[in-house]
Coordinates of C-alpha atoms in Angstrom, one line a residue:
Chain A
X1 CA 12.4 -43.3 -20.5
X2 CA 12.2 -40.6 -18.7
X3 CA 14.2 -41.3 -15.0
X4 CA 12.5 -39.0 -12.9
X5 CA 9.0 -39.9 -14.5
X6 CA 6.9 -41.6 -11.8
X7 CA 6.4 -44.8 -13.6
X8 CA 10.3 -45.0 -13.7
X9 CA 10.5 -44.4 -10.4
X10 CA 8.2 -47.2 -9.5
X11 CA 9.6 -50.0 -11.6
X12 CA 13.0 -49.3 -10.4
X13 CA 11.6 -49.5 -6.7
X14 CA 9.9 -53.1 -7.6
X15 CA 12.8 -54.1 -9.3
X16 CA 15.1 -53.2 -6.4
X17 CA 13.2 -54.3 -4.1
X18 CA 12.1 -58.1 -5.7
X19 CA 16.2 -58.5 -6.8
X20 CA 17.7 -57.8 -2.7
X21 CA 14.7 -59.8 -1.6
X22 CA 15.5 -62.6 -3.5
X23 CA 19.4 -62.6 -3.1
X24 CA 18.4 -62.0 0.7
X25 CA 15.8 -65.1 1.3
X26 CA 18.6 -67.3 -0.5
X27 CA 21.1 -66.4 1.2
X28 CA 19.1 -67.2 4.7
X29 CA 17.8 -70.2 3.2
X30 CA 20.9 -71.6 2.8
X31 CA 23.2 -70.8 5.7
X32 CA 20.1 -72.2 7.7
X33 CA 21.1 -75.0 8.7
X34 CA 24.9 -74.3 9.1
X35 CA 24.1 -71.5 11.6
X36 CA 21.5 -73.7 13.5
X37 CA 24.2 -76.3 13.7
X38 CA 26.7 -73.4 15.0
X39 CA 24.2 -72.8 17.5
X40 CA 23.5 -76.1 18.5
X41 CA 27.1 -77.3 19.1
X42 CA 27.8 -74.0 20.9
X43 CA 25.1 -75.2 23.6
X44 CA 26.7 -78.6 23.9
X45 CA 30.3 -77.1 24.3
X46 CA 29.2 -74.5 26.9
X47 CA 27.1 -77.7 29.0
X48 CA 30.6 -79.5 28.5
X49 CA 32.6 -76.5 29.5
X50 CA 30.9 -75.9 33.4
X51 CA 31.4 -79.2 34.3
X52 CA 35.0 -78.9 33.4
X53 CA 35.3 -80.8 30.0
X54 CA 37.5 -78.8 28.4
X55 CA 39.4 -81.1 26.1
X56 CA 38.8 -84.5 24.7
X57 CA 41.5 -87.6 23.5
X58 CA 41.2 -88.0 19.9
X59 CA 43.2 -90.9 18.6
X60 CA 45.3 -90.9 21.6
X61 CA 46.1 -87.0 21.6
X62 CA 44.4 -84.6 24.0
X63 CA 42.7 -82.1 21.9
X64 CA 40.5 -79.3 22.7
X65 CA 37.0 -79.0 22.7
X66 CA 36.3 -77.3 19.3
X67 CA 32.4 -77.1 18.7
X68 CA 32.4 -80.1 16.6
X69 CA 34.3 -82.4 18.7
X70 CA 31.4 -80.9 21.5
X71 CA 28.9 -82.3 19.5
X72 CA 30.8 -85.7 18.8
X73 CA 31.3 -86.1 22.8
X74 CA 28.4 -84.6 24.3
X75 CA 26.2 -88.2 24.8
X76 CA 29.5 -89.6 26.4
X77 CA 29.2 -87.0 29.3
X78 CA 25.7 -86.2 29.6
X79 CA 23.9 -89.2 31.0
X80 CA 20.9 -88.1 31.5
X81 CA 18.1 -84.5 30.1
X82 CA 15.0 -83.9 31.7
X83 CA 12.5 -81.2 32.1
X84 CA 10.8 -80.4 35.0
X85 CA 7.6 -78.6 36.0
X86 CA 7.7 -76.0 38.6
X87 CA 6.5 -78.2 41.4
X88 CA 9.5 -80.6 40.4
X89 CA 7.7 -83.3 38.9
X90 CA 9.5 -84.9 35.6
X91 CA 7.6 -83.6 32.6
X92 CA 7.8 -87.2 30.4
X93 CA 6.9 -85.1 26.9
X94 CA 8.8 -82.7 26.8
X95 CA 12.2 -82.8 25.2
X96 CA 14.7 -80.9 27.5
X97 CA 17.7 -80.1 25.0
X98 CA 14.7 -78.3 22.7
X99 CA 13.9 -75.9 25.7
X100 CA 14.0 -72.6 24.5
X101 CA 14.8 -70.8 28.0
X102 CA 14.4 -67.1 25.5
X103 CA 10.5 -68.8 25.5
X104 CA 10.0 -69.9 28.3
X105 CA 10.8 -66.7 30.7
X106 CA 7.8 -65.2 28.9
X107 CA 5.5 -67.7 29.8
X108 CA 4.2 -67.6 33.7
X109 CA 5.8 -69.7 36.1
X110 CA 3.4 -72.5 36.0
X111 CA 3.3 -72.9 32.6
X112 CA 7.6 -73.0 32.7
X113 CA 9.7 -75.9 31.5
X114 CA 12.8 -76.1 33.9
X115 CA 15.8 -78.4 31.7
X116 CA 17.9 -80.0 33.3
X117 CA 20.8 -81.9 32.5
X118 CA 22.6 -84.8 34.4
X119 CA 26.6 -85.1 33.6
X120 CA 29.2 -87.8 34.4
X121 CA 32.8 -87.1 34.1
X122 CA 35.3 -89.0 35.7
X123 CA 33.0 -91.0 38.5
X124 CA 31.3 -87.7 39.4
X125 CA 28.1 -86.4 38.9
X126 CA 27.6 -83.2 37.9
X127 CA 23.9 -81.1 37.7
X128 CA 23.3 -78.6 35.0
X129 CA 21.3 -76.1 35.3
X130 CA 20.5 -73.4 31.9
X131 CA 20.3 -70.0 33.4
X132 CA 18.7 -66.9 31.5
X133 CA 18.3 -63.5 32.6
X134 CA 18.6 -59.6 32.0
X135 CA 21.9 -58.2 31.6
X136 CA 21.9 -54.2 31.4
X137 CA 21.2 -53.7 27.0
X138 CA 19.4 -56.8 26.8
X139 CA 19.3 -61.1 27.5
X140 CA 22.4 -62.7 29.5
X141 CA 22.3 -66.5 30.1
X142 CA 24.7 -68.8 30.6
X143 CA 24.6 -72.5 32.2
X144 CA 25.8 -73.3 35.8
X145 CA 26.6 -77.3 37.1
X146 CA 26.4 -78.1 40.5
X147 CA 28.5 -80.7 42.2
X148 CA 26.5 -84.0 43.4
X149 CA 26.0 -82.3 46.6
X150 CA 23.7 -79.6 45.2
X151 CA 25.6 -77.4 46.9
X152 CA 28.7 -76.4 45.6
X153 CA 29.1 -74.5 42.0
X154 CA 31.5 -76.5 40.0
X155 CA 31.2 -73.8 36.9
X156 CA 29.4 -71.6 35.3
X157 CA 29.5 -69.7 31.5
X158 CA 28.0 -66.6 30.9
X159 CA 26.9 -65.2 27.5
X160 CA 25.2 -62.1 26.2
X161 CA 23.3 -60.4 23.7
X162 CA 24.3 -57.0 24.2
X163 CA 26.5 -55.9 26.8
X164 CA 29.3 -53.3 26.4
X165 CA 32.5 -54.8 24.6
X166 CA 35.0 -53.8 28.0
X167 CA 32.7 -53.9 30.7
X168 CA 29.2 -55.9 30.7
X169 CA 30.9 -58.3 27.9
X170 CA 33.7 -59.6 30.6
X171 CA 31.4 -61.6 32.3
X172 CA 32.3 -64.1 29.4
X173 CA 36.1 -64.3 30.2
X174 CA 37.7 -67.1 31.6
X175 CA 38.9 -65.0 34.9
X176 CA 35.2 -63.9 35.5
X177 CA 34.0 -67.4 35.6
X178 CA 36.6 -69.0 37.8
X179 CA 35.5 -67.1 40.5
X180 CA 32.1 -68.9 40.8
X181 CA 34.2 -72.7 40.9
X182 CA 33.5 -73.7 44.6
X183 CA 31.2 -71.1 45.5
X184 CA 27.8 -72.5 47.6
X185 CA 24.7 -71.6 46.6
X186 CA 22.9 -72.0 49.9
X187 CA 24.1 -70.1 53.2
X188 CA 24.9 -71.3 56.1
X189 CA 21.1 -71.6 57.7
X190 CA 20.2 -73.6 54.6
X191 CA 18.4 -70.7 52.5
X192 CA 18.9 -70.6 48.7
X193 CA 20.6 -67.2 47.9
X194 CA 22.4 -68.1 44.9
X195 CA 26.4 -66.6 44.1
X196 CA 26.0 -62.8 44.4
X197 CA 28.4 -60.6 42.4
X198 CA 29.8 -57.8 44.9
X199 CA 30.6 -54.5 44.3
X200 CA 34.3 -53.8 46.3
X201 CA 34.4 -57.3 47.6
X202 CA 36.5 -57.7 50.1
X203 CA 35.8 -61.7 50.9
X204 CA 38.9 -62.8 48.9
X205 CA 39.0 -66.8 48.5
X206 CA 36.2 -67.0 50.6
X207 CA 34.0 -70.0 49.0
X208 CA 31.1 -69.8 52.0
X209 CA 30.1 -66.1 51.8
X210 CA 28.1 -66.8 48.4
X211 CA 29.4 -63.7 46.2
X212 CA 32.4 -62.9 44.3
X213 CA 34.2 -59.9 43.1
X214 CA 32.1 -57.8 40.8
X215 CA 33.7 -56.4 37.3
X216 CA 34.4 -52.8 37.7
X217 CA 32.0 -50.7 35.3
X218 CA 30.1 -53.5 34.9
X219 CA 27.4 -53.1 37.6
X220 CA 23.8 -53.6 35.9
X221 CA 24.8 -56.8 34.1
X222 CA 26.9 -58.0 37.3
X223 CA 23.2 -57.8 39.4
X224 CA 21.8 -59.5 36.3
X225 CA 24.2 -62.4 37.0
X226 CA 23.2 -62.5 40.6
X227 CA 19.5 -62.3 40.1
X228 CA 19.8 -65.2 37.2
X229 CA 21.4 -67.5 39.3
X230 CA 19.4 -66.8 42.3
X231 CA 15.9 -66.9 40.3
X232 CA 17.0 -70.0 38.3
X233 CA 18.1 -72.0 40.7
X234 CA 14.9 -71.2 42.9
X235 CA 12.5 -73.5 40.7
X236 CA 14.7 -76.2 40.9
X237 CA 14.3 -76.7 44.8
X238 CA 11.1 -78.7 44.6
X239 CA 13.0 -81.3 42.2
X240 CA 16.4 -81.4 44.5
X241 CA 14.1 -81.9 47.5
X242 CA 12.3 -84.9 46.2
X243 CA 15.3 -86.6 45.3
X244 CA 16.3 -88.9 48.4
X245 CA 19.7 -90.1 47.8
X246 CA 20.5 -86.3 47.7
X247 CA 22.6 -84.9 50.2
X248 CA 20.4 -81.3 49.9
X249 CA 21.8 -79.1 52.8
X250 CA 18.3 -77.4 52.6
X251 CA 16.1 -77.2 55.5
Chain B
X1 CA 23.5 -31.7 -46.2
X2 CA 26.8 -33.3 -45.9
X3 CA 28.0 -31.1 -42.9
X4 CA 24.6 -32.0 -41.1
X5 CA 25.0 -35.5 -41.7
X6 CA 28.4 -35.2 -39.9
X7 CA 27.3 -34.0 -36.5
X8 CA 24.4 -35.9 -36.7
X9 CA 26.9 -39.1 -36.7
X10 CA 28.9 -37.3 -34.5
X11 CA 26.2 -36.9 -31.8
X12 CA 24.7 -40.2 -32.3
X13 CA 28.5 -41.8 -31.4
X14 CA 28.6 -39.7 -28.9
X15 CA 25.6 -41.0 -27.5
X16 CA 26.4 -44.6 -28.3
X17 CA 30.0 -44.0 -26.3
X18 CA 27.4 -42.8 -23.5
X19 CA 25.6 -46.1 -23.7
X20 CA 28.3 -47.9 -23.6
X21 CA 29.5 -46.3 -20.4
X22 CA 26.4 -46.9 -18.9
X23 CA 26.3 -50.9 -19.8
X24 CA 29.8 -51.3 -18.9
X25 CA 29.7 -49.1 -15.7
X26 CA 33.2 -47.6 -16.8
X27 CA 33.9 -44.1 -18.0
X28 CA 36.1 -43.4 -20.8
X29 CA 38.7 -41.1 -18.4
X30 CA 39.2 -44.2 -16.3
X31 CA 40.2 -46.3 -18.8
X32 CA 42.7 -43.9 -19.6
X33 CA 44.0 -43.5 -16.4
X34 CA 46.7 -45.9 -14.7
X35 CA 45.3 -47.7 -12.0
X36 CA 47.7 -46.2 -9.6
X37 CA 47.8 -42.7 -10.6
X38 CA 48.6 -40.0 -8.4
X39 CA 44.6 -39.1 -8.6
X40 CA 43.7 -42.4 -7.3
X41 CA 46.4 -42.6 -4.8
X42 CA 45.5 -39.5 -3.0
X43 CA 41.8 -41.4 -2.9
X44 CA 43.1 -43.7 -0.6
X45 CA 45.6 -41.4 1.2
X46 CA 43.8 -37.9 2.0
X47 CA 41.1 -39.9 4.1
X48 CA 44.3 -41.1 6.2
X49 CA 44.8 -37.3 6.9
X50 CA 43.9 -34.6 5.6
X51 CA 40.2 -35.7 4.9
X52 CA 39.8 -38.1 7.6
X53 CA 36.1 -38.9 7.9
X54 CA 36.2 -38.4 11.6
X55 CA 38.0 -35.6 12.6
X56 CA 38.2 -33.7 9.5
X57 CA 34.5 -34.9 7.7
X58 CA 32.9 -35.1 11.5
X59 CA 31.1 -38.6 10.6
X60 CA 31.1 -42.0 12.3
X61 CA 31.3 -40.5 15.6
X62 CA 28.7 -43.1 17.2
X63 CA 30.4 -46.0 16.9
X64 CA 33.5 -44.9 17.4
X65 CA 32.6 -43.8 21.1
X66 CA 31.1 -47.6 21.5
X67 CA 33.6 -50.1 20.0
X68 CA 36.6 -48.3 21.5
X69 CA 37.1 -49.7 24.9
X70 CA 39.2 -52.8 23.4
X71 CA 41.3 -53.2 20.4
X72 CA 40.0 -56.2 18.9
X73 CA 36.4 -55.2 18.2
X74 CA 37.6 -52.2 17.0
X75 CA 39.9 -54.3 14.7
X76 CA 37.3 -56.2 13.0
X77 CA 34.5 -53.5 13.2
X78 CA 37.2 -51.8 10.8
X79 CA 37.4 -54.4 8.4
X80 CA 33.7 -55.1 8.3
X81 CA 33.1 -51.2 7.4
X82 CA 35.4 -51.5 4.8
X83 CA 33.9 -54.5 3.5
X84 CA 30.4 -52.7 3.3
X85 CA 32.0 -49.6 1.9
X86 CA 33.8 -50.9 -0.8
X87 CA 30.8 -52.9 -2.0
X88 CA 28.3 -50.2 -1.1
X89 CA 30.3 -47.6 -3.0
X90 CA 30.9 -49.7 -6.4
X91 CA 27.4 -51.2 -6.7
X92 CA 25.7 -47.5 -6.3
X93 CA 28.5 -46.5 -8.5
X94 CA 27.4 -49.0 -11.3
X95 CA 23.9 -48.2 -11.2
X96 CA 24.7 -44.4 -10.7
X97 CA 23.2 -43.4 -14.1
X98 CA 19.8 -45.4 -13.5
X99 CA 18.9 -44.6 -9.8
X100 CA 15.7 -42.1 -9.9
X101 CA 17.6 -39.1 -8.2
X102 CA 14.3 -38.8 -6.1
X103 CA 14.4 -42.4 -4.1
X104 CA 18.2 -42.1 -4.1
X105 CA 18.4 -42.1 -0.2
X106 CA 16.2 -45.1 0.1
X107 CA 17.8 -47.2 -2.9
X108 CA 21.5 -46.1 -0.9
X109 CA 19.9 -47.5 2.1
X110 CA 18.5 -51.1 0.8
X111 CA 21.4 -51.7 -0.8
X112 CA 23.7 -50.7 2.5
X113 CA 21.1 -52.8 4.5
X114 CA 21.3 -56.2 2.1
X115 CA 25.1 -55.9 2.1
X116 CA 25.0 -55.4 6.4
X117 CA 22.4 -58.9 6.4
X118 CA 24.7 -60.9 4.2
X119 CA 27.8 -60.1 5.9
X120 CA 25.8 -60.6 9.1
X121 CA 24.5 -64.0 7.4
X122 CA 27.8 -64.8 6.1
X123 CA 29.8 -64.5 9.9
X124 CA 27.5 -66.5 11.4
X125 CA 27.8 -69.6 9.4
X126 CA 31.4 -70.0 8.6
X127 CA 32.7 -67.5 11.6
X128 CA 30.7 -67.8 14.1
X129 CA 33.4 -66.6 17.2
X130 CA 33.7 -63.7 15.2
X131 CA 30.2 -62.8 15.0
X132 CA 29.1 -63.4 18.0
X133 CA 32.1 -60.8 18.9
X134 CA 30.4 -58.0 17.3
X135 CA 27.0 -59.1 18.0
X136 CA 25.0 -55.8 17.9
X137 CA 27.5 -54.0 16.1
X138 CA 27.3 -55.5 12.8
X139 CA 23.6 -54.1 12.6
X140 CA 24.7 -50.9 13.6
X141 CA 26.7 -50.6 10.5
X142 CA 23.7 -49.6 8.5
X143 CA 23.3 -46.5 10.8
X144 CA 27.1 -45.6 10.2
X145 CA 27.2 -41.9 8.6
X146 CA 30.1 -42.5 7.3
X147 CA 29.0 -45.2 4.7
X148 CA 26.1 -43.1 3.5
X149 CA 27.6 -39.5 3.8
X150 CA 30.6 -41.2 1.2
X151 CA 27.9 -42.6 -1.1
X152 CA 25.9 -39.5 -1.5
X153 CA 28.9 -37.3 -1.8
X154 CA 31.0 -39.6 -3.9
X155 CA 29.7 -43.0 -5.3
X156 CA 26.7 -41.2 -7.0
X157 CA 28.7 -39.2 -9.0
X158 CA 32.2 -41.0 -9.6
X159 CA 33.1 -43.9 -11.8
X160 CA 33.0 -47.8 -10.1
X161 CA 36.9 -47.9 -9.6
X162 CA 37.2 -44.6 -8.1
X163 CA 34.4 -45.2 -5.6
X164 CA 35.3 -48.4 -4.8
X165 CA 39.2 -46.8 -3.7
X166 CA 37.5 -44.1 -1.8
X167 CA 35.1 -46.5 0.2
X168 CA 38.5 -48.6 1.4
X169 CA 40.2 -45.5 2.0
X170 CA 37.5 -43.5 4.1
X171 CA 37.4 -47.2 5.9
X172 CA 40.7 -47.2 6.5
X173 CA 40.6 -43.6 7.7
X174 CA 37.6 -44.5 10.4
X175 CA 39.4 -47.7 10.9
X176 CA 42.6 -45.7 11.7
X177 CA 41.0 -43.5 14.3
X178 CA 39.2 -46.1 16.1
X179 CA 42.5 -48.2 16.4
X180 CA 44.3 -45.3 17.7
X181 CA 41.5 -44.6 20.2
X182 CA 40.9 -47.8 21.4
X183 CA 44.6 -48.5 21.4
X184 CA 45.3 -45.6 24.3
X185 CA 41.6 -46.5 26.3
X186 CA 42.3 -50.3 26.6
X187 CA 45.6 -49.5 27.9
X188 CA 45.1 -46.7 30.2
X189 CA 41.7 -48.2 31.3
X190 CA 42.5 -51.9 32.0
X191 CA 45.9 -51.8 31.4
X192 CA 45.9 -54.2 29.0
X193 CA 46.4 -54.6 24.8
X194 CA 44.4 -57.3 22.9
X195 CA 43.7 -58.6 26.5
X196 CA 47.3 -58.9 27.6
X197 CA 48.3 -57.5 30.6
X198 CA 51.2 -55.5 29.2
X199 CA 51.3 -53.5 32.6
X200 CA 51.5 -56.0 35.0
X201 CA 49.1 -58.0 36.7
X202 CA 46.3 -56.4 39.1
X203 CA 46.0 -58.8 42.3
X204 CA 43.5 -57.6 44.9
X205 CA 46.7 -55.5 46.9
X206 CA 49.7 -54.1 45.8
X207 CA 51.2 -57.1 47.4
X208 CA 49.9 -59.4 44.9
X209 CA 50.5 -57.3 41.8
X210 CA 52.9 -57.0 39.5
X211 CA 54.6 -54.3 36.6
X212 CA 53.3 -51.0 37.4
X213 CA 50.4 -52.3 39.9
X214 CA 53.1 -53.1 42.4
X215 CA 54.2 -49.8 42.2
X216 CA 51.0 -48.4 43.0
X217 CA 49.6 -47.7 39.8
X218 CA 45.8 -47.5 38.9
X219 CA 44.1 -47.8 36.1
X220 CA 42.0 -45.1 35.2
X221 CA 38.0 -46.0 35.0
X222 CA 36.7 -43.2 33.3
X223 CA 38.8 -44.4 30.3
X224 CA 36.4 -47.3 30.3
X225 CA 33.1 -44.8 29.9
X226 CA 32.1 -43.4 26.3
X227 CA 33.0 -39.6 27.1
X228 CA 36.7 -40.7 26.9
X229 CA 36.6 -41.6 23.5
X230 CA 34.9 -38.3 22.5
X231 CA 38.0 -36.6 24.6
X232 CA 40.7 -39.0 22.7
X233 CA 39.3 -38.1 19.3
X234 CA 39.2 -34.0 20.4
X235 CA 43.1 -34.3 21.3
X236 CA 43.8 -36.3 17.8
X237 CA 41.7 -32.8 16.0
X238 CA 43.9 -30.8 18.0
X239 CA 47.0 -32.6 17.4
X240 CA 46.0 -32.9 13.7
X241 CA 45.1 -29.3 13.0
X242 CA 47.8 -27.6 14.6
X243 CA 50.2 -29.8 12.4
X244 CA 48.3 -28.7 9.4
X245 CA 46.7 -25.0 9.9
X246 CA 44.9 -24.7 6.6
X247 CA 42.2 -27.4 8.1
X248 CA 41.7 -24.7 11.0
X249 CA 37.9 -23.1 10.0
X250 CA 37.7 -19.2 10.4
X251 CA 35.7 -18.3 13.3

C-alpha cells in the first residue's frame, strides 16, 4: 500500500489513535481506585497532622504516621464531622468528609457546605477547619485546627497545585507551618482577622499580633494564605457563636 | 534467461531481508554491531558535551529555567525525561518505516503524550510523594523540545537500539545541565543543598545565625528568580565553548 496514499494515512490515524486510547482508558481504569485511596488517606493524614498527631503506637512501638496507618487511626482521633450551612446551622444530609471544598468555592455562599471536623487527642479538643484558596499559579488549601478555645491556631498544613518549586511551594515545609502553632485568629478587640503572612516581619515570637514571617519570593501565594484563612474561618463564626459551652472571645 | 532469473531472486531477497527488517524492527548493520561499540558509545557521550541538547542543540530551555531553583525536582524531572525519551525514541523507531511521513508530527506527539499520562498515571498510584512533587511538571514534559526535536532528527530515521541510547543520552545531557544549574541556584539562593542548610542556619539577626550567616553573609534572591537560570546556563556555553573552539559559530 502506498504510505503516503490518503487512505493509508487515515487507517494508520484510526489505528493509532483507537490502540493509545485503549491502553490509556485501561490504564486509568485501573489505578482508579489506588489513586483515590492515595487521595483519601492523604486527607486523613493532613487532618491528623494539624492537630499534632504525628505518630501512632503500633504493637507497642511508636511509629510514624504513614498514610495507611492515617487511615487505620483516623476514627480513634476524630470524634465527631459535620457540615454546616452558612448561617451555622448543622446540615443533617450532608456527609462532611465527601465535601469537595475545589466544589464548593464555586458555588455562592448560600448554597456552601462548610465541613467541619471535631478531634480528641490526649483529653483535648481540637476544631478542624478545611481551608481552600488561590495561591499565585493556581488552588492552595490546606486544613487549620483550632484549640478548644476557638481562639488559638494549634496547626495548620498547606498544599498546592502549582506554585513555584523554591518559593510559592515552601509554604508546605515543616518550618513554614510552625510559625502559625499558637498564633490567635481574633485581635485583641474581638474581630476575626485570621493569621496574616507579613512581608519583613519584624514581630518575632509574637503569638498576639496575628501574622507571621512571610517566605521571601513568595509573596502572591503568602497573601493567598492570609486571605484563605481569613475568608474560611469567616463562615464559621455563626456555628462558633451558637455553641454555649464555647469560650468564643468574639464580641 | 538464467542471468535474469538470478537478480530477480536476488531482488526479491533483497526485499524479503527488507521485510524482515521491518517486522523485526532491527536493521541488519545493528546486528552486526557490538552493543558497546565506539559508534554507540559516542551516542550516549557527545550529548554529555559536545552535543549537549541545551547549550550546544539550544533545546529544553523552558523547563530548565522552571525546575532549577532546588535540586531534587530537578533530580527526578531528569529521570522522568529520560524515561519518556527512551520509550518515545524506540517506539517511533519501531514503527519508523510505517508512519505516513505526512502526520508524522502528530503521531510523535500522541505517542509522547500517552507515554507523559501513563507515567503521570503510574506516579500517582504507587508514588504518590513523588508525584505530587512534580505536580505540573510531569505534564509539561509533552511541551519539552528536546524530546520531539531528538525524535524528528533521530528516532525517525535510526534503528530501535540506536534511538533508544540516544534518548538516555540527550536525557542525561539535559539532566546534566539542570543538576549543575540548580546545584549552584539552590545554594547561592537559599543557601541550602537538597534542603540542608550546608551554610549555616539563617535566624532572624546575625546573632541567631550560624556558618556564614553569622558572619554576615546573605543569600542572594535574584538566584531564586527564572533570569538566573538563563545567566547560569550562558556562563556554562561560555565556559564550554572556550574549552572547545570548533563549537564557536562564525559570525
Amino acid at each position: 500500500m502506498d504510505k503516503n496514499s490518503n487512505a493509508y494515512t487515515f487507517i494508520f490515524a484510526i489505528i493509532m489513535v483507537v490502540v493509545v486510547a485503549a491502553i490509556l482508558a485501561f490504564t486509568s481504569t485501573s489505578l482508579q481506585e489506588k489513586q483515590n485511596a492515595n487521595v483519601r488517606q492523604e486527607k486523613k493524614q493532613n487532618i491528623l497532622y494539624t492537630v499534632g498527631v504525628d505518630s501512632v503506637m503500633v504493637d507497642g512501638e511508636k511509629q510514624e504516621l504513614t498514610r495507611p496507618l492515617a487511615e487505620a487511626n483516623f476514627d480513634k482521633y476524630i470524634k465527631k464531622m459535620v457540615a454546616l450551612n452558612k448561617d451555622g446551622a448543622v446540615a443533617e444530609d450532608v456527609d462532611a468528609f465527601k465535601i469537595d471544598l475545589a466544589k464548593e468555592l464555586k458555588k455562592p455562599i448560600e448554597e456552601q457546605v462548610f465541613p467541619l471536623y471535631e478531634a480528641e487527642v490526649q483529653g483535648e479538643t481540637y476544631y478542624i477547619i478545611p481551608i481552600r484558596g488561590k495561591g499565585l499559579w493556581g488552588a492552595i488549601w490546606g486544613y487549620i485546627s483550632l484549640k478548644n478555645d476557638v481562639n488559638t491556631v494549634k496547626g495548620v498544613i498547606f498544599d498546592h497545585k502549582s506554585e513555584t518549586p523554591g518559593l510559592g511551594a515552601e509554604i508546605t515545609k515543616a518550618w513554614f507551618e510552625e510559625r502559625f502553632s499558637d498564633e490567635r485568629i481574633f485581635d485583641s478587640s474581638g474581630n476575626l482577622v485570621g493569621v496574616s503572612v507579613v512581608k519583613g516581619y519584624g514581630g518575632g515570637n509574637d503569638k498576639e499580633d496575628n501574622a507571621v514571617n512571610a517566605i521571601s519570593g513568595a509573596t502572591v501565594t503568602g497573601d493567598g494564605v492570609s486571605d484563605m484563612i481569613e475568608e474560611r474561618l469567616s463562615h464559621y463564626l455563626p456555628y462558633f457563636k451558637k455553641q454555649e459551652n464555647f469560650k468564643v472571645a468574639v464580641k | 534467461m538464467a542471468k535474469e532469473n538470478n537478480t530477480q531472486e536476488k531482488v526479491s531477497s533483497k526485499e524479503e531481508a527488507k521485510k524482515k527488517e521491518m517486522i523485526l524492527f532491527l536493521s541488519n548493520s545493528e546486528e552486526k554491531e557490538h552493543f558497546l561499540s565506539k559508534q554507540n558509545r559516542k551516542l550516549l557521550s557527545d550529548p554529555l558535551n559536545d552535543d549537549n541538547p541545551i547549550t550546544v542543540q539550544v533545546l529544553g530551555i523552558c523547563s530548565a529555567l522552571a525546575i532549577t531553583v532546588q535540586l531534587e525536582p530537578a533530580i527526578v524531572m531528569s529521570i522522568a525525561v529520560m524515561a519518556v525519551m527512551a520509550f518515545s525514541n524506540m517506539i517511533v523507531s519501531m514503527i519508523r518505516n510505517l508512519i505516513p511521513s505526512r502526520i508524522r508530527i502528530i503521531v510523535q506527539l500522541v505517542i509522547v503524550a500517552a507515554l507523559v499520562i501513563l507515567v503521570d498515571q503510574i506516579l500517582k498510584a504507587y508514588a504518590y510523594d513523588v508525584s505530587k512533587q512534580l505536580s505540573v511538571f510531569v505534564g509539561l514534559i509533552i511541551t519539552n523540545c528536546i524530546v520531539m526535536g531528538r525524535l524528528e532528527a533521530f528516532a525517525l530515521g535510526n534503528g530501535v537500539y540506536k534511538s533508544l541510547l540516544d534518548g538516555i543520552g540527550n536525557a542525561a545531557g539535559y539532566g546534566f545541565i539542570l543538576i549543575v544549574v540548580a546545584f549552584f541556584r539552590e545554594l547561592l539562593g537559599s543557601g541550602k543543598l537538597f534542603g540542608y542548610e550546608v551554610l549555616g542556619h539563617k535566624g532572624v539577626t546575625v546573632a541567631e545565625s550560624s556558618g556564614l550567616y553569622a558572619l554576615g553573609y546573605e543569600n542572594n534572591g535574584l538566584m531564586l528568580l527564572s533570569p538566573m537560570a538563563l545567566i547560569i546556563v550562558g556562563i556554562i556555553i561560555w565556559i564550554q565553548r572556550s574549552r572547545n573552539r570548533k563549537l564557536i559559530e562564525e559570525a
